[in-house]
Amino acid sequence: MRQLILNLAMTYDGFIEGPNGELDWIVKDPDIDFGDILNDILRDKDIIFYGRVSYDKFGNAGPDENAGEKIRQAYQLLHSKTKYVFSGTKTGDNTNAIFINSGIRERVMEIKQQPGGNIWLYGGAKLVTTLLNMDLIDEYRLAVHPVILGKGKPLFQHIEEKHRLLLVETKDYKSGVVLQTYKADRSGTSG
């Protein structure tokens, strides 16, 4: 079965955007460029899940005109993936994205049971909340940046019940970013 993997950057205090949608808090690592990061995220995935707002902002984004070949190839790989957009208001656009407007649990389970690579849960926060509350997220890969914003859009909000996680890996970078990988713990323990 495909795994649904949340993979994104967040501040130390749990925000994924600044108060006005800013991403200027993201710390750049001297040894790794964005092309490397994107290639690493996409290597085991062939589907991307977007919320409508995230899709409108980033779903069809491309590299800067002065971007190097590695970044251009990473964006080409990104746009070769099947994109699903979860929206209560938008039913389609002029791209190849597939829009899901209802029956979220059933559609996600159907997609997860198809053969193929894993699914990148790109976001945003509302979609993450919905899928977390449905216990559909299998793995969390959170790049925690050494920044405290104090305000902005939190990743986790309106969570309805406790979710236990098992630490799989921690990787730290020169920049101070720490990539934490957790699996959902569905072992049936309570408490």
JSON list of C-alpha atoms in Angstrom, two decimals:
[
{"chain": "A", "resi": 1, "resn": "MET", "atom": "CA", "xyz": [0.00, 0.00, 0.00]},
{"chain": "A", "resi": 2, "resn": "ARG", "atom": "CA", "xyz": [1.21, 3.51, -0.80]},
{"chain": "A", "resi": 3, "resn": "GLN", "atom": "CA", "xyz": [2.30, 5.59, 2.17]},
{"chain": "A", "resi": 4, "resn": "LEU", "atom": "CA", "xyz": [0.97, 9.14, 2.66]},
{"chain": "A", "resi": 5, "resn": "ILE", "atom": "CA", "xyz": [3.97, 11.21, 3.73]},
{"chain": "A", "resi": 6, "resn": "LEU", "atom": "CA", "xyz": [3.79, 14.74, 5.09]},
{"chain": "A", "resi": 7, "resn": "ASN", "atom": "CA", "xyz": [7.07, 16.39, 4.14]},
{"chain": "A", "resi": 8, "resn": "LEU", "atom": "CA", "xyz": [7.58, 20.08, 4.77]},
{"chain": "A", "resi": 9, "resn": "ALA", "atom": "CA", "xyz": [9.50, 22.84, 6.52]},
{"chain": "A", "resi": 10, "resn": "MET", "atom": "CA", "xyz": [8.40, 24.45, 9.75]},
{"chain": "A", "resi": 11, "resn": "THR", "atom": "CA", "xyz": [9.79, 26.87, 12.29]},
{"chain": "A", "resi": 12, "resn": "TYR", "atom": "CA", "xyz": [10.95, 25.74, 15.71]},
{"chain": "A", "resi": 13, "resn": "ASP", "atom": "CA", "xyz": [7.69, 27.09, 17.15]},
{"chain": "A", "resi": 14, "resn": "GLY", "atom": "CA", "xyz": [5.54, 25.14, 14.67]},
{"chain": "A", "resi": 15, "resn": "PHE", "atom": "CA", "xyz": [4.66, 27.63, 11.91]},
{"chain": "A", "resi": 16, "resn": "ILE", "atom": "CA", "xyz": [4.69, 26.81, 8.20]},
{"chain": "A", "resi": 17, "resn": "GLU", "atom": "CA", "xyz": [4.19, 30.40, 7.02]},
{"chain": "A", "resi": 18, "resn": "GLY", "atom": "CA", "xyz": [4.60, 33.86, 8.44]},
{"chain": "A", "resi": 19, "resn": "PRO", "atom": "CA", "xyz": [1.50, 35.96, 9.24]},
{"chain": "A", "resi": 20, "resn": "ASN", "atom": "CA", "xyz": [1.21, 37.10, 5.61]},
{"chain": "A", "resi": 21, "resn": "GLY", "atom": "CA", "xyz": [2.22, 33.81, 3.99]},
{"chain": "A", "resi": 22, "resn": "GLU", "atom": "CA", "xyz": [5.95, 34.62, 4.11]},
{"chain": "A", "resi": 23, "resn": "LEU", "atom": "CA", "xyz": [8.51, 31.88, 3.62]},
{"chain": "A", "resi": 24, "resn": "ASP", "atom": "CA", "xyz": [11.50, 34.18, 4.14]},
{"chain": "A", "resi": 25, "resn": "TRP", "atom": "CA", "xyz": [12.29, 32.41, 7.42]},
{"chain": "A", "resi": 26, "resn": "ILE", "atom": "CA", "xyz": [13.48, 29.27, 5.61]},
{"chain": "A", "resi": 27, "resn": "VAL", "atom": "CA", "xyz": [17.16, 28.75, 6.42]},
{"chain": "A", "resi": 28, "resn": "LYS", "atom": "CA", "xyz": [19.40, 27.94, 3.46]},
{"chain": "A", "resi": 29, "resn": "ASP", "atom": "CA", "xyz": [22.01, 25.26, 3.98]},
{"chain": "A", "resi": 30, "resn": "PRO", "atom": "CA", "xyz": [25.45, 25.93, 2.46]},
{"chain": "A", "resi": 31, "resn": "ASP", "atom": "CA", "xyz": [25.85, 22.32, 1.31]},
{"chain": "A", "resi": 32, "resn": "ILE", "atom": "CA", "xyz": [22.39, 21.59, -0.09]},
{"chain": "A", "resi": 33, "resn": "ASP", "atom": "CA", "xyz": [20.41, 23.50, -2.69]},
{"chain": "A", "resi": 34, "resn": "PHE", "atom": "CA", "xyz": [16.69, 23.43, -3.37]},
{"chain": "A", "resi": 35, "resn": "GLY", "atom": "CA", "xyz": [17.12, 21.06, -6.31]},
{"chain": "A", "resi": 36, "resn": "ASP", "atom": "CA", "xyz": [18.72, 18.48, -3.99]},
{"chain": "A", "resi": 37, "resn": "ILE", "atom": "CA", "xyz": [15.90, 18.87, -1.46]},
{"chain": "A", "resi": 38, "resn": "LEU", "atom": "CA", "xyz": [13.16, 18.56, -4.07]},
{"chain": "A", "resi": 39, "resn": "ASN", "atom": "CA", "xyz": [14.80, 15.52, -5.68]},
{"chain": "A", "resi": 40, "resn": "ASP", "atom": "CA", "xyz": [15.12, 13.86, -2.25]},
{"chain": "A", "resi": 41, "resn": "ILE", "atom": "CA", "xyz": [11.46, 14.51, -1.41]},
{"chain": "A", "resi": 42, "resn": "LEU", "atom": "CA", "xyz": [10.24, 13.21, -4.78]},
{"chain": "A", "resi": 43, "resn": "ARG", "atom": "CA", "xyz": [12.49, 10.15, -5.18]},
{"chain": "A", "resi": 44, "resn": "ASP", "atom": "CA", "xyz": [9.96, 7.66, -3.73]},
{"chain": "A", "resi": 45, "resn": "LYS", "atom": "CA", "xyz": [6.73, 9.44, -4.72]},
{"chain": "A", "resi": 46, "resn": "ASP", "atom": "CA", "xyz": [4.56, 9.59, -7.78]},
{"chain": "A", "resi": 47, "resn": "ILE", "atom": "CA", "xyz": [1.56, 11.49, -6.38]},
{"chain": "A", "resi": 48, "resn": "ILE", "atom": "CA", "xyz": [1.27, 14.89, -4.67]},
{"chain": "A", "resi": 49, "resn": "PHE", "atom": "CA", "xyz": [-1.67, 15.99, -2.50]},
{"chain": "A", "resi": 50, "resn": "TYR", "atom": "CA", "xyz": [-2.36, 19.73, -2.33]},
{"chain": "A", "resi": 51, "resn": "GLY", "atom": "CA", "xyz": [-4.96, 21.80, -0.56]},
{"chain": "A", "resi": 52, "resn": "ARG", "atom": "CA", "xyz": [-6.50, 24.37, -2.89]},
{"chain": "A", "resi": 53, "resn": "VAL", "atom": "CA", "xyz": [-4.64, 27.38, -1.47]},
{"chain": "A", "resi": 54, "resn": "SER", "atom": "CA", "xyz": [-1.26, 25.59, -1.59]},
{"chain": "A", "resi": 55, "resn": "TYR", "atom": "CA", "xyz": [-1.98, 24.40, -5.11]},
{"chain": "A", "resi": 56, "resn": "ASP", "atom": "CA", "xyz": [-2.92, 27.89, -6.28]},
{"chain": "A", "resi": 57, "resn": "LYS", "atom": "CA", "xyz": [0.34, 29.26, -4.81]},
{"chain": "A", "resi": 58, "resn": "PHE", "atom": "CA", "xyz": [2.79, 26.47, -5.65]},
{"chain": "A", "resi": 59, "resn": "GLY", "atom": "CA", "xyz": [1.14, 23.69, -7.68]},
{"chain": "A", "resi": 60, "resn": "ASN", "atom": "CA", "xyz": [2.34, 25.03, -11.00]},
{"chain": "A", "resi": 61, "resn": "ALA", "atom": "CA", "xyz": [5.35, 27.04, -9.83]},
{"chain": "A", "resi": 62, "resn": "GLY", "atom": "CA", "xyz": [8.54, 26.85, -11.80]},
{"chain": "A", "resi": 63, "resn": "PRO", "atom": "CA", "xyz": [12.17, 27.76, -11.37]},
{"chain": "A", "resi": 64, "resn": "ASP", "atom": "CA", "xyz": [13.46, 31.31, -11.73]},
{"chain": "A", "resi": 65, "resn": "GLU", "atom": "CA", "xyz": [14.63, 32.15, -15.23]},
{"chain": "A", "resi": 66, "resn": "ASN", "atom": "CA", "xyz": [18.25, 32.17, -14.00]},
{"chain": "A", "resi": 67, "resn": "ALA", "atom": "CA", "xyz": [17.95, 28.79, -12.22]},
{"chain": "A", "resi": 68, "resn": "GLY", "atom": "CA", "xyz": [20.57, 26.15, -12.82]},
{"chain": "A", "resi": 69, "resn": "GLU", "atom": "CA", "xyz": [20.02, 22.86, -14.60]},
{"chain": "A", "resi": 70, "resn": "LYS", "atom": "CA", "xyz": [19.63, 20.85, -11.37]},
{"chain": "A", "resi": 71, "resn": "ILE", "atom": "CA", "xyz": [16.73, 23.03, -10.21]},
{"chain": "A", "resi": 72, "resn": "ARG", "atom": "CA", "xyz": [15.13, 22.97, -13.66]},
{"chain": "A", "resi": 73, "resn": "GLN", "atom": "CA", "xyz": [15.28, 19.16, -13.67]},
{"chain": "A", "resi": 74, "resn": "ALA", "atom": "CA", "xyz": [13.85, 19.02, -10.13]},
{"chain": "A", "resi": 75, "resn": "TYR", "atom": "CA", "xyz": [10.85, 21.12, -11.21]},
{"chain": "A", "resi": 76, "resn": "GLN", "atom": "CA", "xyz": [10.44, 18.92, -14.27]},
{"chain": "A", "resi": 77, "resn": "LEU", "atom": "CA", "xyz": [10.33, 15.89, -11.97]},
{"chain": "A", "resi": 78, "resn": "LEU", "atom": "CA", "xyz": [7.84, 17.70, -9.68]},
{"chain": "A", "resi": 79, "resn": "HIS", "atom": "CA", "xyz": [5.47, 18.43, -12.55]},
{"chain": "A", "resi": 80, "resn": "SER", "atom": "CA", "xyz": [5.69, 14.85, -13.86]},
{"chain": "A", "resi": 81, "resn": "LYS", "atom": "CA", "xyz": [3.86, 13.61, -10.74]},
{"chain": "A", "resi": 82, "resn": "THR", "atom": "CA", "xyz": [0.09, 13.11, -10.55]},
{"chain": "A", "resi": 83, "resn": "LYS", "atom": "CA", "xyz": [-1.45, 15.99, -8.60]},
{"chain": "A", "resi": 84, "resn": "TYR", "atom": "CA", "xyz": [-4.60, 15.78, -6.50]},
{"chain": "A", "resi": 85, "resn": "VAL", "atom": "CA", "xyz": [-6.16, 19.01, -5.21]},
{"chain": "A", "resi": 86, "resn": "PHE", "atom": "CA", "xyz": [-8.58, 18.91, -2.28]},
{"chain": "A", "resi": 87, "resn": "SER", "atom": "CA", "xyz": [-11.06, 21.76, -2.43]},
{"chain": "A", "resi": 88, "resn": "GLY", "atom": "CA", "xyz": [-14.54, 22.58, -1.26]},
{"chain": "A", "resi": 89, "resn": "THR", "atom": "CA", "xyz": [-14.87, 25.35, -3.84]},
{"chain": "A", "resi": 90, "resn": "LYS", "atom": "CA", "xyz": [-12.79, 24.60, -6.93]},
{"chain": "A", "resi": 91, "resn": "THR", "atom": "CA", "xyz": [-13.68, 21.70, -9.21]},
{"chain": "A", "resi": 92, "resn": "GLY", "atom": "CA", "xyz": [-10.98, 22.00, -11.84]},
{"chain": "A", "resi": 93, "resn": "ASP", "atom": "CA", "xyz": [-8.65, 24.19, -13.86]},
{"chain": "A", "resi": 94, "resn": "ASN", "atom": "CA", "xyz": [-6.81, 24.03, -17.16]},
{"chain": "A", "resi": 95, "resn": "THR", "atom": "CA", "xyz": [-4.07, 21.71, -15.83]},
{"chain": "A", "resi": 96, "resn": "ASN", "atom": "CA", "xyz": [-3.94, 17.95, -15.44]},
{"chain": "A", "resi": 97, "resn": "ALA", "atom": "CA", "xyz": [-4.63, 18.12, -11.69]},
{"chain": "A", "resi": 98, "resn": "ILE", "atom": "CA", "xyz": [-7.41, 15.92, -10.33]},
{"chain": "A", "resi": 99, "resn": "PHE", "atom": "CA", "xyz": [-9.78, 17.75, -7.97]},
{"chain": "A", "resi": 100, "resn": "ILE", "atom": "CA", "xyz": [-11.40, 16.02, -5.01]},
{"chain": "A", "resi": 101, "resn": "ASN", "atom": "CA", "xyz": [-14.41, 17.84, -3.56]},
{"chain": "A", "resi": 102, "resn": "SER", "atom": "CA", "xyz": [-16.07, 15.19, -1.39]},
{"chain": "A", "resi": 103, "resn": "GLY", "atom": "CA", "xyz": [-15.63, 11.69, -0.03]},
{"chain": "A", "resi": 104, "resn": "ILE", "atom": "CA", "xyz": [-12.10, 12.50, 1.11]},
{"chain": "A", "resi": 105, "resn": "ARG", "atom": "CA", "xyz": [-11.52, 9.41, 3.27]},
{"chain": "A", "resi": 106, "resn": "GLU", "atom": "CA", "xyz": [-12.80, 7.03, 0.60]},
{"chain": "A", "resi": 107, "resn": "ARG", "atom": "CA", "xyz": [-10.85, 8.70, -2.23]},
{"chain": "A", "resi": 108, "resn": "VAL", "atom": "CA", "xyz": [-7.60, 8.79, -0.23]},
{"chain": "A", "resi": 109, "resn": "MET", "atom": "CA", "xyz": [-7.95, 5.13, 0.76]},
{"chain": "A", "resi": 110, "resn": "GLU", "atom": "CA", "xyz": [-8.67, 4.22, -2.87]},
{"chain": "A", "resi": 111, "resn": "ILE", "atom": "CA", "xyz": [-5.54, 6.10, -4.03]},
{"chain": "A", "resi": 112, "resn": "LYS", "atom": "CA", "xyz": [-3.39, 4.58, -1.28]},
{"chain": "A", "resi": 113, "resn": "GLN", "atom": "CA", "xyz": [-4.42, 1.07, -2.34]},
{"chain": "A", "resi": 114, "resn": "GLN", "atom": "CA", "xyz": [-3.39, 1.56, -5.97]},
{"chain": "A", "resi": 115, "resn": "PRO", "atom": "CA", "xyz": [0.01, 0.18, -6.99]},
{"chain": "A", "resi": 116, "resn": "GLY", "atom": "CA", "xyz": [2.83, 2.69, -7.30]},
{"chain": "A", "resi": 117, "resn": "GLY", "atom": "CA", "xyz": [5.07, 5.01, -5.31]},
{"chain": "A", "resi": 118, "resn": "ASN", "atom": "CA", "xyz": [4.25, 6.94, -2.18]},
{"chain": "A", "resi": 119, "resn": "ILE", "atom": "CA", "xyz": [2.22, 10.13, -1.86]},
{"chain": "A", "resi": 120, "resn": "TRP", "atom": "CA", "xyz": [3.69, 13.51, -0.88]},
{"chain": "A", "resi": 121, "resn": "LEU", "atom": "CA", "xyz": [1.29, 15.46, 1.31]},
{"chain": "A", "resi": 122, "resn": "TYR", "atom": "CA", "xyz": [2.49, 18.92, 0.35]},
{"chain": "A", "resi": 123, "resn": "GLY", "atom": "CA", "xyz": [-0.13, 20.77, 2.38]},
{"chain": "A", "resi": 124, "resn": "GLY", "atom": "CA", "xyz": [-1.52, 23.18, 3.43]},
{"chain": "A", "resi": 125, "resn": "ALA", "atom": "CA", "xyz": [-2.45, 23.23, 7.07]},
{"chain": "A", "resi": 126, "resn": "LYS", "atom": "CA", "xyz": [-6.20, 22.66, 6.55]},
{"chain": "A", "resi": 127, "resn": "LEU", "atom": "CA", "xyz": [-5.60, 19.56, 4.44]},
{"chain": "A", "resi": 128, "resn": "VAL", "atom": "CA", "xyz": [-3.02, 18.28, 6.94]},
{"chain": "A", "resi": 129, "resn": "THR", "atom": "CA", "xyz": [-5.57, 18.76, 9.75]},
{"chain": "A", "resi": 130, "resn": "THR", "atom": "CA", "xyz": [-8.29, 16.95, 7.80]},
{"chain": "A", "resi": 131, "resn": "LEU", "atom": "CA", "xyz": [-6.08, 13.97, 6.91]},
{"chain": "A", "resi": 132, "resn": "LEU", "atom": "CA", "xyz": [-4.55, 13.80, 10.40]},
{"chain": "A", "resi": 133, "resn": "ASN", "atom": "CA", "xyz": [-7.99, 13.79, 12.00]},
{"chain": "A", "resi": 134, "resn": "MET", "atom": "CA", "xyz": [-8.92, 10.92, 9.66]},
{"chain": "A", "resi": 135, "resn": "ASP", "atom": "CA", "xyz": [-5.70, 9.09, 10.70]},
{"chain": "A", "resi": 136, "resn": "LEU", "atom": "CA", "xyz": [-4.58, 8.81, 7.06]},
{"chain": "A", "resi": 137, "resn": "ILE", "atom": "CA", "xyz": [-1.03, 10.21, 7.38]},
{"chain": "A", "resi": 138, "resn": "ASP", "atom": "CA", "xyz": [1.53, 7.40, 7.60]},
{"chain": "A", "resi": 139, "resn": "GLU", "atom": "CA", "xyz": [4.79, 9.31, 7.96]},
{"chain": "A", "resi": 140, "resn": "TYR", "atom": "CA", "xyz": [5.91, 12.79, 8.99]},
{"chain": "A", "resi": 141, "resn": "ARG", "atom": "CA", "xyz": [9.17, 14.26, 7.62]},
{"chain": "A", "resi": 142, "resn": "LEU", "atom": "CA", "xyz": [9.46, 17.67, 9.23]},
{"chain": "A", "resi": 143, "resn": "ALA", "atom": "CA", "xyz": [12.42, 19.94, 8.52]},
{"chain": "A", "resi": 144, "resn": "VAL", "atom": "CA", "xyz": [12.52, 22.05, 11.68]},
{"chain": "A", "resi": 145, "resn": "HIS", "atom": "CA", "xyz": [14.26, 25.37, 11.01]},
{"chain": "A", "resi": 146, "resn": "PRO", "atom": "CA", "xyz": [16.11, 27.24, 13.78]},
{"chain": "A", "resi": 147, "resn": "VAL", "atom": "CA", "xyz": [13.71, 30.20, 13.71]},
{"chain": "A", "resi": 148, "resn": "ILE", "atom": "CA", "xyz": [11.05, 31.33, 16.17]},
{"chain": "A", "resi": 149, "resn": "LEU", "atom": "CA", "xyz": [8.40, 33.42, 14.39]},
{"chain": "A", "resi": 150, "resn": "GLY", "atom": "CA", "xyz": [5.98, 33.95, 17.26]},
{"chain": "A", "resi": 151, "resn": "LYS", "atom": "CA", "xyz": [3.04, 34.20, 14.85]},
{"chain": "A", "resi": 152, "resn": "GLY", "atom": "CA", "xyz": [1.97, 32.87, 11.51]},
{"chain": "A", "resi": 153, "resn": "LYS", "atom": "CA", "xyz": [0.14, 29.79, 10.22]},
{"chain": "A", "resi": 154, "resn": "PRO", "atom": "CA", "xyz": [0.64, 26.82, 12.57]},
{"chain": "A", "resi": 155, "resn": "LEU", "atom": "CA", "xyz": [1.04, 23.37, 11.09]},
{"chain": "A", "resi": 156, "resn": "PHE", "atom": "CA", "xyz": [-1.04, 21.58, 13.72]},
{"chain": "A", "resi": 157, "resn": "GLN", "atom": "CA", "xyz": [-4.34, 23.09, 14.80]},
{"chain": "A", "resi": 158, "resn": "HIS", "atom": "CA", "xyz": [-7.84, 21.79, 15.51]},
{"chain": "A", "resi": 159, "resn": "ILE", "atom": "CA", "xyz": [-6.54, 18.25, 16.04]},
{"chain": "A", "resi": 160, "resn": "GLU", "atom": "CA", "xyz": [-9.37, 16.16, 17.46]},
{"chain": "A", "resi": 161, "resn": "GLU", "atom": "CA", "xyz": [-7.44, 13.43, 19.29]},
{"chain": "A", "resi": 162, "resn": "LYS", "atom": "CA", "xyz": [-3.97, 12.28, 20.27]},
{"chain": "A", "resi": 163, "resn": "HIS", "atom": "CA", "xyz": [-1.73, 10.70, 17.64]},
{"chain": "A", "resi": 164, "resn": "ARG", "atom": "CA", "xyz": [1.34, 8.75, 18.75]},
{"chain": "A", "resi": 165, "resn": "LEU", "atom": "CA", "xyz": [4.43, 8.79, 16.57]},
{"chain": "A", "resi": 166, "resn": "LEU", "atom": "CA", "xyz": [7.52, 6.59, 16.39]},
{"chain": "A", "resi": 167, "resn": "LEU", "atom": "CA", "xyz": [10.85, 8.30, 15.69]},
{"chain": "A", "resi": 168, "resn": "VAL", "atom": "CA", "xyz": [12.50, 6.74, 12.65]},
{"chain": "A", "resi": 169, "resn": "GLU", "atom": "CA", "xyz": [15.39, 9.10, 11.94]},
{"chain": "A", "resi": 170, "resn": "THR", "atom": "CA", "xyz": [16.87, 12.45, 12.87]},
{"chain": "A", "resi": 171, "resn": "LYS", "atom": "CA", "xyz": [19.27, 14.20, 10.55]},
{"chain": "A", "resi": 172, "resn": "ASP", "atom": "CA", "xyz": [20.91, 17.53, 11.28]},
{"chain": "A", "resi": 173, "resn": "TYR", "atom": "CA", "xyz": [22.50, 19.98, 8.87]},
{"chain": "A", "resi": 174, "resn": "LYS", "atom": "CA", "xyz": [25.19, 22.67, 9.17]},
{"chain": "A", "resi": 175, "resn": "SER", "atom": "CA", "xyz": [22.49, 25.32, 8.86]},
{"chain": "A", "resi": 176, "resn": "GLY", "atom": "CA", "xyz": [20.86, 24.16, 12.11]},
{"chain": "A", "resi": 177, "resn": "VAL", "atom": "CA", "xyz": [17.91, 22.57, 10.31]},
{"chain": "A", "resi": 178, "resn": "VAL", "atom": "CA", "xyz": [16.91, 19.21, 11.78]},
{"chain": "A", "resi": 179, "resn": "LEU", "atom": "CA", "xyz": [14.97, 16.74, 9.65]},
{"chain": "A", "resi": 180, "resn": "GLN", "atom": "CA", "xyz": [12.81, 14.60, 11.94]},
{"chain": "A", "resi": 181, "resn": "THR", "atom": "CA", "xyz": [11.12, 11.53, 10.48]},
{"chain": "A", "resi": 182, "resn": "TYR", "atom": "CA", "xyz": [8.29, 9.84, 12.38]},
{"chain": "A", "resi": 183, "resn": "LYS", "atom": "CA", "xyz": [5.90, 7.02, 11.50]},
{"chain": "A", "resi": 184, "resn": "ALA", "atom": "CA", "xyz": [2.33, 6.95, 12.73]},
{"chain": "A", "resi": 185, "resn": "ASP", "atom": "CA", "xyz": [2.10, 4.53, 15.66]},
{"chain": "A", "resi": 186, "resn": "ARG", "atom": "CA", "xyz": [-1.05, 2.50, 15.05]},
{"chain": "A", "resi": 187, "resn": "SER", "atom": "CA", "xyz": [-0.07, -0.29, 17.43]},
{"chain": "A", "resi": 188, "resn": "GLY", "atom": "CA", "xyz": [-3.35, 0.08, 19.31]},
{"chain": "A", "resi": 189, "resn": "THR", "atom": "CA", "xyz": [-1.94, 1.39, 22.56]},
{"chain": "A", "resi": 190, "resn": "SER", "atom": "CA", "xyz": [-3.98, 4.01, 24.30]},
{"chain": "A", "resi": 191, "resn": "GLY", "atom": "CA", "xyz": [-3.41, 6.43, 27.08]}
]
